Amino acid sequence: MAPRATSRGPATKKRKIQMGKAPAEILFDTAAREDYLTGFHKRKLQRIKQAQELAVQAAKEEKKVHRREIREERRKELADHVLAVKTAIESANGVLDNPSQLDSDNDSSTSDNDEWTGISDPKPTFKDAEYIDEDAYATVTVESVEITKDGFEAHNSDSSESEEEDPMADAAAAVTSTAAAAAAESGKLSGEGKKRVWTKDKPLGLRRPSKKKREKKFRYESKTERRVNRDKQRAKNKTQAAARKAKAGE
C-alpha cells in the first residue's frame, strides 16, 4: 500500500526558551501598596493642580502674543505718523520755495475773511410785565443795560424812547394804583375782599381735617339678651303674618 501524501510543510525546529533563574523569594512593599490603594484622591488633586498650572502658563503665553501684536500695531502707526509729518514738512518747504503760490493762498484767505461781517451786537430788550395780585397791581419794566466804568447804564438807543414813554407810563401806573386802592377799600368796607392772615397754626391753602364720626363700640350680647331679642323678633314676625292673613281674607 502506497503512503498517503500530506499537505504539511517542512518541520520547524523548536526553540528552546531560556528561563532565567527564578528568585528565591518574592517580597512585597506594604507601604507602597498602601500608598497606591489610598492615594487616588491625592493623585487626582495633583492632576488638577498640574492642569491649572498649564492653563496659567498658556494664558501668560497668550498675553505675551497679544502684547507683541499691540507693539507691532503701535510701531506701524508711529511709522505712518512719521511719514505723514515728513510729507507735510516737505510740502511746506515746497510752498516756501514757491512764494507765488503762498501769495495766491493769502489772497484767497483774505477774500474769504472780507465776506465775514463779524459778530453783531444783540438787540436791546425793553419789555413791560404786569403782575396782578388780589388787592394791588404792579408793573415791572425789563430793560437792557450796558456795563461801564461807572456801573450799569441804560442802553443809548432806547434812552430817548424811554424818556418819551415815561409820562405815559407814570399816568398809567397812577390810574392803576388808584383803581387798585379803590377796589381794596371797597372790599374792606363790604368785608368780601378781606384776605386771610397766614399763621403757623393755620397756614393758607390747607384745609382743616374734617371731624370723623365716632364709631359705635361693638359689644357682645349675653345669652339672656339674645333670647329676649329672639322672642321679640318672633312675636313681631307673628304679628306681621297675622296682619297679612287678615288683609288677604278681606
C-alpha atoms as an extended CHARMM CRD file, in Angstrom:
* protein
*
       250  EXT
         1         1  MET       CA              0.0000000000        0.0000000000        0.0000000000  PROA      1               0.0000000000
         2         2  ALA       CA              1.4280000000        3.3690000000       -1.0930000000  PROA      2               0.0000000000
         3         3  PRO       CA              1.9380000000        6.0650000000        1.5910000000  PROA      3               0.0000000000
         4         4  ARG       CA             -0.6230000000        8.9410000000        1.6290000000  PROA      4               0.0000000000
         5         5  ALA       CA              0.7060000000       12.4210000000        0.7990000000  PROA      5               0.0000000000
         6         6  THR       CA              0.1840000000       15.1650000000        3.3870000000  PROA      6               0.0000000000
         7         7  SER       CA             -0.0340000000       18.9740000000        2.9560000000  PROA      7               0.0000000000
         8         8  ARG       CA              2.1590000000       19.7940000000        5.9190000000  PROA      8               0.0000000000
         9         9  GLY       CA              5.2020000000       21.9950000000        5.3680000000  PROA      9               0.0000000000
        10        10  PRO       CA              8.7200000000       21.3140000000        6.4020000000  PROA      10              0.0000000000
        11        11  ALA       CA              9.2600000000       20.5080000000       10.0060000000  PROA      11              0.0000000000
        12        12  THR       CA             10.3120000000       23.5040000000       12.1860000000  PROA      12              0.0000000000
        13        13  LYS       CA             12.8560000000       23.4190000000       14.8910000000  PROA      13              0.0000000000
        14        14  LYS       CA             11.5600000000       24.0590000000       18.3540000000  PROA      14              0.0000000000
        15        15  ARG       CA             13.1970000000       26.9670000000       20.0690000000  PROA      15              0.0000000000
        16        16  LYS       CA             14.3120000000       26.4520000000       23.5000000000  PROA      16              0.0000000000
        17        17  ILE       CA             13.1730000000       29.1710000000       25.8590000000  PROA      17              0.0000000000
        18        18  GLN       CA             15.9230000000       30.0080000000       28.1780000000  PROA      18              0.0000000000
        19        19  MET       CA             14.3650000000       30.6690000000       31.5200000000  PROA      19              0.0000000000
        20        20  GLY       CA             16.2380000000       32.9000000000       33.8750000000  PROA      20              0.0000000000
        21        21  LYS       CA             16.9730000000       31.9540000000       37.3350000000  PROA      21              0.0000000000
        22        22  ALA       CA             13.8390000000       32.1020000000       39.4650000000  PROA      22              0.0000000000
        23        23  PRO       CA             14.0540000000       34.4050000000       42.5040000000  PROA      23              0.0000000000
        24        24  ALA       CA             14.4720000000       32.6420000000       45.7190000000  PROA      24              0.0000000000
        25        25  GLU       CA             11.8350000000       34.7890000000       47.4870000000  PROA      25              0.0000000000
        26        26  ILE       CA              9.1860000000       37.3700000000       46.3840000000  PROA      26              0.0000000000
        27        27  LEU       CA              8.9400000000       40.3740000000       48.6690000000  PROA      27              0.0000000000
        28        28  PHE       CA              6.0320000000       42.9140000000       48.6680000000  PROA      28              0.0000000000
        29        29  ASP       CA              6.4090000000       46.5390000000       49.7860000000  PROA      29              0.0000000000
        30        30  THR       CA              3.4100000000       47.0370000000       52.0290000000  PROA      30              0.0000000000
        31        31  ALA       CA              3.9660000000       50.8230000000       52.3220000000  PROA      31              0.0000000000
        32        32  ALA       CA              3.9820000000       51.2960000000       48.5320000000  PROA      32              0.0000000000
        33        33  ARG       CA              0.9210000000       49.0820000000       48.2150000000  PROA      33              0.0000000000
        34        34  GLU       CA             -0.9470000000       51.0630000000       50.8620000000  PROA      34              0.0000000000
        35        35  ASP       CA              0.0750000000       54.3680000000       49.2310000000  PROA      35              0.0000000000
        36        36  TYR       CA             -1.2620000000       53.1770000000       45.8840000000  PROA      36              0.0000000000
        37        37  LEU       CA             -4.5320000000       51.9310000000       47.2950000000  PROA      37              0.0000000000
        38        38  THR       CA             -5.2140000000       55.0050000000       49.4370000000  PROA      38              0.0000000000
        39        39  GLY       CA             -3.7410000000       57.7540000000       47.1980000000  PROA      39              0.0000000000
        40        40  PHE       CA             -6.4050000000       58.0610000000       44.4920000000  PROA      40              0.0000000000
        41        41  HSD       CA             -7.7370000000       61.3930000000       45.8250000000  PROA      41              0.0000000000
        42        42  LYS       CA             -4.2400000000       62.7710000000       46.3270000000  PROA      42              0.0000000000
        43        43  ARG       CA             -3.2270000000       61.8720000000       42.7800000000  PROA      43              0.0000000000
        44        44  LYS       CA             -6.4620000000       63.4500000000       41.4760000000  PROA      44              0.0000000000
        45        45  LEU       CA             -5.6600000000       66.7130000000       43.2660000000  PROA      45              0.0000000000
        46        46  GLN       CA             -2.1490000000       66.6100000000       41.8210000000  PROA      46              0.0000000000
        47        47  ARG       CA             -3.5480000000       66.2220000000       38.3080000000  PROA      47              0.0000000000
        48        48  ILE       CA             -5.9410000000       69.1720000000       38.8670000000  PROA      48              0.0000000000
        49        49  LYS       CA             -3.1070000000       71.3390000000       40.1600000000  PROA      49              0.0000000000
        50        50  GLN       CA             -0.9280000000       70.4030000000       37.2100000000  PROA      50              0.0000000000
        51        51  ALA       CA             -3.7460000000       71.2680000000       34.7790000000  PROA      51              0.0000000000
        52        52  GLN       CA             -4.2230000000       74.6520000000       36.4700000000  PROA      52              0.0000000000
        53        53  GLU       CA             -0.5210000000       75.4010000000       36.1860000000  PROA      53              0.0000000000
        54        54  LEU       CA             -0.6040000000       74.5150000000       32.4990000000  PROA      54              0.0000000000
        55        55  ALA       CA             -3.6450000000       76.8010000000       31.9910000000  PROA      55              0.0000000000
        56        56  VAL       CA             -1.8880000000       79.7120000000       33.7360000000  PROA      56              0.0000000000
        57        57  GLN       CA              1.1870000000       79.1850000000       31.6120000000  PROA      57              0.0000000000
        58        58  ALA       CA             -0.9110000000       79.0980000000       28.4270000000  PROA      58              0.0000000000
        59        59  ALA       CA             -2.6650000000       82.3510000000       29.4660000000  PROA      59              0.0000000000
        60        60  LYS       CA              0.7100000000       84.0130000000       30.0110000000  PROA      60              0.0000000000
        61        61  GLU       CA              1.8800000000       82.9260000000       26.5910000000  PROA      61              0.0000000000
        62        62  GLU       CA             -1.3310000000       84.2290000000       25.0090000000  PROA      62              0.0000000000
        63        63  LYS       CA             -0.9030000000       87.5700000000       26.8090000000  PROA      63              0.0000000000
        64        64  LYS       CA              2.6670000000       87.8200000000       25.5340000000  PROA      64              0.0000000000
        65        65  VAL       CA              1.4950000000       87.2160000000       21.9760000000  PROA      65              0.0000000000
        66        66  HSD       CA             -1.2470000000       89.8510000000       22.3700000000  PROA      66              0.0000000000
        67        67  ARG       CA              1.2200000000       92.4180000000       23.7060000000  PROA      67              0.0000000000
        68        68  ARG       CA              3.5800000000       91.6630000000       20.8560000000  PROA      68              0.0000000000
        69        69  GLU       CA              0.7890000000       92.2960000000       18.3440000000  PROA      69              0.0000000000
        70        70  ILE       CA             -0.1020000000       95.5930000000       20.0720000000  PROA      70              0.0000000000
        71        71  ARG       CA              3.5390000000       96.7050000000       19.9240000000  PROA      71              0.0000000000
        72        72  GLU       CA              3.6760000000       95.8710000000       16.2430000000  PROA      72              0.0000000000
        73        73  GLU       CA              0.4930000000       97.8800000000       15.5680000000  PROA      73              0.0000000000
        74        74  ARG       CA              1.8010000000      100.8780000000       17.5150000000  PROA      74              0.0000000000
        75        75  ARG       CA              5.1210000000      100.7110000000       15.7160000000  PROA      75              0.0000000000
        76        76  LYS       CA              3.2800000000      100.6720000000       12.4100000000  PROA      76              0.0000000000
        77        77  GLU       CA              1.0640000000      103.6300000000       13.4210000000  PROA      77              0.0000000000
        78        78  LEU       CA              4.1400000000      105.5800000000       14.5370000000  PROA      78              0.0000000000
        79        79  ALA       CA              5.8460000000      104.8980000000       11.2280000000  PROA      79              0.0000000000
        80        80  ASP       CA              2.7550000000      106.1050000000        9.3340000000  PROA      80              0.0000000000
        81        81  HSD       CA              2.5950000000      109.2420000000       11.5030000000  PROA      81              0.0000000000
        82        82  VAL       CA              6.2750000000      109.9990000000       10.9110000000  PROA      82              0.0000000000
        83        83  LEU       CA              5.7600000000      109.5430000000        7.1920000000  PROA      83              0.0000000000
        84        84  ALA       CA              2.7450000000      111.8960000000        7.2230000000  PROA      84              0.0000000000
        85        85  VAL       CA              4.6860000000      114.5520000000        9.1660000000  PROA      85              0.0000000000
        86        86  LYS       CA              7.6120000000      114.2220000000        6.8080000000  PROA      86              0.0000000000
        87        87  THR       CA              5.3000000000      114.6190000000        3.8150000000  PROA      87              0.0000000000
        88        88  ALA       CA              3.6950000000      117.7150000000        5.3660000000  PROA      88              0.0000000000
        89        89  ILE       CA              7.1010000000      119.2750000000        6.0610000000  PROA      89              0.0000000000
        90        90  GLU       CA              8.2420000000      118.5840000000        2.5200000000  PROA      90              0.0000000000
        91        91  SER       CA              5.0650000000      120.1250000000        1.1050000000  PROA      91              0.0000000000
        92        92  ALA       CA              5.5030000000      123.1720000000        3.3690000000  PROA      92              0.0000000000
        93        93  ASN       CA              9.0880000000      123.5660000000        2.2060000000  PROA      93              0.0000000000
        94        94  GLY       CA              7.8820000000      123.3790000000       -1.3790000000  PROA      94              0.0000000000
        95        95  VAL       CA              5.3490000000      126.1720000000       -0.7270000000  PROA      95              0.0000000000
        96        96  LEU       CA              8.0270000000      128.3480000000        0.8840000000  PROA      96              0.0000000000
        97        97  ASP       CA             10.2930000000      127.7790000000       -2.0850000000  PROA      97              0.0000000000
        98        98  ASN       CA              7.4560000000      128.9520000000       -4.3730000000  PROA      98              0.0000000000
        99        99  PRO       CA              6.2400000000      132.3110000000       -2.9020000000  PROA      99              0.0000000000
       100       100  SER       CA              3.7540000000      132.9180000000       -5.7290000000  PROA      100             0.0000000000
       101       101  GLN       CA              1.6470000000      130.0130000000       -4.5420000000  PROA      101             0.0000000000
       102       102  LEU       CA              1.7890000000      131.3460000000       -0.9600000000  PROA      102             0.0000000000
       103       103  ASP       CA              0.6090000000      134.7960000000       -2.1450000000  PROA      103             0.0000000000
       104       104  SER       CA             -2.2890000000      133.2480000000       -4.0090000000  PROA      104             0.0000000000
       105       105  ASP       CA             -3.2870000000      131.3220000000       -0.8820000000  PROA      105             0.0000000000
       106       106  ASN       CA             -3.1280000000      134.5040000000        1.2050000000  PROA      106             0.0000000000
       107       107  ASP       CA             -5.2640000000      136.3930000000       -1.3170000000  PROA      107             0.0000000000
       108       108  SER       CA             -7.9000000000      133.6770000000       -1.2590000000  PROA      108             0.0000000000
       109       109  SER       CA             -7.9360000000      133.6500000000        2.5450000000  PROA      109             0.0000000000
       110       110  THR       CA             -8.2660000000      137.4520000000        2.7460000000  PROA      110             0.0000000000
       111       111  SER       CA            -11.1100000000      137.4130000000        0.2400000000  PROA      111             0.0000000000
       112       112  ASP       CA            -12.8920000000      134.8510000000        2.3860000000  PROA      112             0.0000000000
       113       113  ASN       CA            -12.3100000000      136.9560000000        5.5020000000  PROA      113             0.0000000000
       114       114  ASP       CA            -13.7270000000      140.0810000000        3.8250000000  PROA      114             0.0000000000
       115       115  GLU       CA            -17.0710000000      138.3650000000        3.4180000000  PROA      115             0.0000000000
       116       116  TRP       CA            -17.4170000000      137.7790000000        7.1850000000  PROA      116             0.0000000000
       117       117  THR       CA            -19.0650000000      140.7430000000        8.8920000000  PROA      117             0.0000000000
       118       118  GLY       CA            -18.2740000000      139.7280000000       12.4680000000  PROA      118             0.0000000000
       119       119  ILE       CA            -20.4860000000      139.1830000000       15.4780000000  PROA      119             0.0000000000
       120       120  SER       CA            -23.3560000000      141.6400000000       15.6310000000  PROA      120             0.0000000000
       121       121  ASP       CA            -24.4300000000      143.2000000000       18.9170000000  PROA      121             0.0000000000
       122       122  PRO       CA            -27.5970000000      141.7430000000       20.4010000000  PROA      122             0.0000000000
       123       123  LYS       CA            -30.7460000000      143.7650000000       20.0650000000  PROA      123             0.0000000000
       124       124  PRO       CA            -31.5510000000      145.5760000000       23.3250000000  PROA      124             0.0000000000
       125       125  THR       CA            -34.6690000000      144.4550000000       25.1320000000  PROA      125             0.0000000000
       126       126  PHE       CA            -37.3310000000      146.7160000000       26.5610000000  PROA      126             0.0000000000
       127       127  LYS       CA            -40.2900000000      144.8690000000       27.9610000000  PROA      127             0.0000000000
       128       128  ASP       CA            -43.1260000000      145.6280000000       30.3810000000  PROA      128             0.0000000000
       129       129  ALA       CA            -44.6240000000      142.8660000000       32.5020000000  PROA      129             0.0000000000
       130       130  GLU       CA            -47.7310000000      143.2650000000       34.6460000000  PROA      130             0.0000000000
       131       131  TYR       CA            -48.2850000000      141.2540000000       37.8330000000  PROA      131             0.0000000000
       132       132  ILE       CA            -51.7950000000      141.1850000000       39.3190000000  PROA      132             0.0000000000
       133       133  ASP       CA            -52.4740000000      140.4380000000       42.9770000000  PROA      133             0.0000000000
       134       134  GLU       CA            -55.8090000000      140.1650000000       44.7410000000  PROA      134             0.0000000000
       135       135  ASP       CA            -55.5680000000      143.6830000000       46.1740000000  PROA      135             0.0000000000
       136       136  ALA       CA            -52.9480000000      145.5010000000       44.0750000000  PROA      136             0.0000000000
       137       137  TYR       CA            -51.3390000000      145.6940000000       40.6390000000  PROA      137             0.0000000000
       138       138  ALA       CA            -47.6190000000      146.0120000000       39.8860000000  PROA      138             0.0000000000
       139       139  THR       CA            -45.8790000000      146.8450000000       36.6140000000  PROA      139             0.0000000000
       140       140  VAL       CA            -42.2610000000      145.7060000000       36.0980000000  PROA      140             0.0000000000
       141       141  THR       CA            -40.0950000000      147.1050000000       33.2830000000  PROA      141             0.0000000000
       142       142  VAL       CA            -37.2850000000      144.9390000000       31.8730000000  PROA      142             0.0000000000
       143       143  GLU       CA            -34.6150000000      146.9890000000       30.0710000000  PROA      143             0.0000000000
       144       144  SER       CA            -31.1750000000      146.0860000000       28.6920000000  PROA      144             0.0000000000
       145       145  VAL       CA            -28.1790000000      147.8410000000       30.2940000000  PROA      145             0.0000000000
       146       146  GLU       CA            -24.5190000000      148.3660000000       29.4820000000  PROA      146             0.0000000000
       147       147  ILE       CA            -21.5950000000      147.7690000000       31.8420000000  PROA      147             0.0000000000
       148       148  THR       CA            -19.2560000000      150.7820000000       32.0820000000  PROA      148             0.0000000000
       149       149  LYS       CA            -16.5920000000      152.0300000000       34.4820000000  PROA      149             0.0000000000
       150       150  ASP       CA            -19.2110000000      153.9710000000       36.4250000000  PROA      150             0.0000000000
       151       151  GLY       CA            -21.5000000000      150.9660000000       36.7390000000  PROA      151             0.0000000000
       152       152  PHE       CA            -24.6470000000      149.9370000000       34.8880000000  PROA      152             0.0000000000
       153       153  GLU       CA            -26.1990000000      152.3560000000       32.3780000000  PROA      153             0.0000000000
       154       154  ALA       CA            -29.2890000000      152.1330000000       30.2150000000  PROA      154             0.0000000000
       155       155  HSD       CA            -28.8770000000      151.4140000000       26.5210000000  PROA      155             0.0000000000
       156       156  ASN       CA            -28.2950000000      154.6100000000       24.4740000000  PROA      156             0.0000000000
       157       157  SER       CA            -30.5060000000      153.6740000000       21.5480000000  PROA      157             0.0000000000
       158       158  ASP       CA            -33.6260000000      153.4060000000       23.6700000000  PROA      158             0.0000000000
       159       159  SER       CA            -32.9470000000      156.3030000000       26.0540000000  PROA      159             0.0000000000
       160       160  SER       CA            -34.9920000000      158.8280000000       24.0510000000  PROA      160             0.0000000000
       161       161  GLU       CA            -37.8710000000      156.3740000000       23.6320000000  PROA      161             0.0000000000
       162       162  SER       CA            -37.8900000000      155.5890000000       27.3430000000  PROA      162             0.0000000000
       163       163  GLU       CA            -37.8910000000      159.3170000000       28.1780000000  PROA      163             0.0000000000
       164       164  GLU       CA            -40.8380000000      159.8620000000       25.8440000000  PROA      164             0.0000000000
       165       165  GLU       CA            -42.7340000000      156.9110000000       27.2840000000  PROA      165             0.0000000000
       166       166  ASP       CA            -42.1110000000      157.7950000000       30.9380000000  PROA      166             0.0000000000
       167       167  PRO       CA            -45.0280000000      160.2790000000       31.2680000000  PROA      167             0.0000000000
       168       168  MET       CA            -47.4790000000      157.8130000000       29.7670000000  PROA      168             0.0000000000
       169       169  ALA       CA            -46.1920000000      155.0230000000       31.9760000000  PROA      169             0.0000000000
       170       170  ASP       CA            -46.4660000000      157.2270000000       35.0690000000  PROA      170             0.0000000000
       171       171  ALA       CA            -50.0380000000      158.1760000000       34.1910000000  PROA      171             0.0000000000
       172       172  ALA       CA            -50.9990000000      154.5380000000       33.5890000000  PROA      172             0.0000000000
       173       173  ALA       CA            -49.3640000000      153.4800000000       36.8500000000  PROA      173             0.0000000000
       174       174  ALA       CA            -51.1740000000      156.2340000000       38.7410000000  PROA      174             0.0000000000
       175       175  VAL       CA            -54.5390000000      155.2030000000       37.2810000000  PROA      175             0.0000000000
       176       176  THR       CA            -53.8540000000      151.5340000000       38.0310000000  PROA      176             0.0000000000
       177       177  SER       CA            -52.7750000000      152.1840000000       41.6180000000  PROA      177             0.0000000000
       178       178  THR       CA            -55.8370000000      154.4160000000       42.1920000000  PROA      178             0.0000000000
       179       179  ALA       CA            -58.1930000000      151.7480000000       40.8650000000  PROA      179             0.0000000000
       180       180  ALA       CA            -56.4940000000      149.0820000000       42.9460000000  PROA      180             0.0000000000
       181       181  ALA       CA            -56.7090000000      151.2020000000       46.0970000000  PROA      181             0.0000000000
       182       182  ALA       CA            -60.4040000000      151.8990000000       45.4650000000  PROA      182             0.0000000000
       183       183  ALA       CA            -61.1080000000      148.2120000000       44.9090000000  PROA      183             0.0000000000
       184       184  ALA       CA            -59.2420000000      147.2630000000       48.0730000000  PROA      184             0.0000000000
       185       185  GLU       CA            -61.0770000000      149.9020000000       50.1210000000  PROA      185             0.0000000000
       186       186  SER       CA            -64.4630000000      148.8130000000       48.8030000000  PROA      186             0.0000000000
       187       187  GLY       CA            -63.5940000000      145.2150000000       49.5580000000  PROA      187             0.0000000000
       188       188  LYS       CA            -62.6300000000      146.0960000000       53.1040000000  PROA      188             0.0000000000
       189       189  LEU       CA            -65.8720000000      148.0360000000       53.6230000000  PROA      189             0.0000000000
       190       190  SER       CA            -68.0100000000      145.2260000000       52.2860000000  PROA      190             0.0000000000
       191       191  GLY       CA            -65.9770000000      142.5760000000       54.0570000000  PROA      191             0.0000000000
       192       192  GLU       CA            -65.7650000000      140.3940000000       50.9210000000  PROA      192             0.0000000000
       193       193  GLY       CA            -62.1900000000      141.2510000000       49.9040000000  PROA      193             0.0000000000
       194       194  LYS       CA            -60.6970000000      140.5950000000       53.3060000000  PROA      194             0.0000000000
       195       195  LYS       CA            -57.6650000000      138.3510000000       52.9920000000  PROA      195             0.0000000000
       196       196  ARG       CA            -56.9600000000      135.5470000000       55.3470000000  PROA      196             0.0000000000
       197       197  VAL       CA            -53.9030000000      136.0490000000       57.5280000000  PROA      197             0.0000000000
       198       198  TRP       CA            -51.2910000000      133.3220000000       57.3340000000  PROA      198             0.0000000000
       199       199  THR       CA            -50.1940000000      131.8460000000       60.6280000000  PROA      199             0.0000000000
       200       200  LYS       CA            -48.0970000000      128.8930000000       61.5650000000  PROA      200             0.0000000000
       201       201  ASP       CA            -51.0230000000      127.1030000000       63.1610000000  PROA      201             0.0000000000
       202       202  LYS       CA            -53.4300000000      127.9340000000       60.2990000000  PROA      202             0.0000000000
       203       203  PRO       CA            -51.4150000000      128.1330000000       57.0370000000  PROA      203             0.0000000000
       204       204  LEU       CA            -53.0910000000      129.2120000000       53.8240000000  PROA      204             0.0000000000
       205       205  GLY       CA            -54.0860000000      126.5980000000       51.2880000000  PROA      205             0.0000000000
       206       206  LEU       CA            -54.5280000000      123.8440000000       53.8750000000  PROA      206             0.0000000000
       207       207  ARG       CA            -57.9720000000      122.6670000000       54.8580000000  PROA      207             0.0000000000
       208       208  ARG       CA            -58.8020000000      121.6210000000       58.3310000000  PROA      208             0.0000000000
       209       209  PRO       CA            -59.2790000000      117.9010000000       58.6690000000  PROA      209             0.0000000000
       210       210  SER       CA            -62.9490000000      117.0780000000       58.9660000000  PROA      210             0.0000000000
       211       211  LYS       CA            -64.0590000000      115.5210000000       62.2210000000  PROA      211             0.0000000000
       212       212  LYS       CA            -64.6510000000      111.8350000000       61.8430000000  PROA      212             0.0000000000
       213       213  LYS       CA            -67.8440000000      110.3620000000       63.1740000000  PROA      213             0.0000000000
       214       214  ARG       CA            -67.3380000000      108.3770000000       66.2880000000  PROA      214             0.0000000000
       215       215  GLU       CA            -67.8430000000      104.7300000000       65.5350000000  PROA      215             0.0000000000
       216       216  LYS       CA            -70.2340000000      102.8200000000       67.7280000000  PROA      216             0.0000000000
       217       217  LYS       CA            -68.4210000000      100.4770000000       70.0170000000  PROA      217             0.0000000000
       218       218  PHE       CA            -69.2520000000       96.8530000000       69.3310000000  PROA      218             0.0000000000
       219       219  ARG       CA            -70.4040000000       94.8290000000       72.3050000000  PROA      219             0.0000000000
       220       220  TYR       CA            -71.2700000000       91.1600000000       72.5250000000  PROA      220             0.0000000000
       221       221  GLU       CA            -74.7300000000       90.3440000000       73.8670000000  PROA      221             0.0000000000
       222       222  SER       CA            -75.2350000000       87.9610000000       76.7050000000  PROA      222             0.0000000000
       223       223  LYS       CA            -77.2020000000       84.7390000000       76.3950000000  PROA      223             0.0000000000
       224       224  THR       CA            -80.2540000000       86.2380000000       78.1130000000  PROA      224             0.0000000000
       225       225  GLU       CA            -80.2350000000       89.3100000000       75.8740000000  PROA      225             0.0000000000
       226       226  ARG       CA            -80.0200000000       87.1630000000       72.7550000000  PROA      226             0.0000000000
       227       227  ARG       CA            -83.0110000000       85.0810000000       73.9270000000  PROA      227             0.0000000000
       228       228  VAL       CA            -85.0800000000       88.1910000000       74.6480000000  PROA      228             0.0000000000
       229       229  ASN       CA            -84.2530000000       89.6550000000       71.2440000000  PROA      229             0.0000000000
       230       230  ARG       CA            -85.1890000000       86.3930000000       69.5200000000  PROA      230             0.0000000000
       231       231  ASP       CA            -88.5380000000       86.2850000000       71.3150000000  PROA      231             0.0000000000
       232       232  LYS       CA            -89.2490000000       89.8880000000       70.3380000000  PROA      232             0.0000000000
       233       233  GLN       CA            -88.3950000000       89.1790000000       66.7090000000  PROA      233             0.0000000000
       234       234  ARG       CA            -90.6130000000       86.0790000000       66.6390000000  PROA      234             0.0000000000
       235       235  ALA       CA            -93.5330000000       87.9570000000       68.1840000000  PROA      235             0.0000000000
       236       236  LYS       CA            -93.0690000000       90.7370000000       65.6530000000  PROA      236             0.0000000000
       237       237  ASN       CA            -92.9800000000       88.2510000000       62.7840000000  PROA      237             0.0000000000
       238       238  LYS       CA            -96.1670000000       86.5350000000       64.0380000000  PROA      238             0.0000000000
       239       239  THR       CA            -97.9750000000       89.8530000000       64.3350000000  PROA      239             0.0000000000
       240       240  GLN       CA            -96.9620000000       90.8370000000       60.7950000000  PROA      240             0.0000000000
       241       241  ALA       CA            -98.0320000000       87.4100000000       59.4410000000  PROA      241             0.0000000000
       242       242  ALA       CA           -101.4380000000       87.6640000000       61.1370000000  PROA      242             0.0000000000
       243       243  ALA       CA           -101.9260000000       91.1530000000       59.7390000000  PROA      243             0.0000000000
       244       244  ARG       CA           -101.0770000000       89.9250000000       56.2250000000  PROA      244             0.0000000000
       245       245  LYS       CA           -103.5370000000       86.9970000000       56.5340000000  PROA      245             0.0000000000
       246       246  ALA       CA           -106.3060000000       89.2750000000       57.7980000000  PROA      246             0.0000000000
       247       247  LYS       CA           -105.6960000000       91.6770000000       54.9520000000  PROA      247             0.0000000000
       248       248  ALA       CA           -105.7390000000       88.8300000000       52.4200000000  PROA      248             0.0000000000
       249       249  GLY       CA           -109.0450000000       87.4500000000       53.8710000000  PROA      249             0.0000000000
       250       250  GLU       CA           -110.7790000000       90.7710000000       53.4410000000  PROA      250             0.0000000000
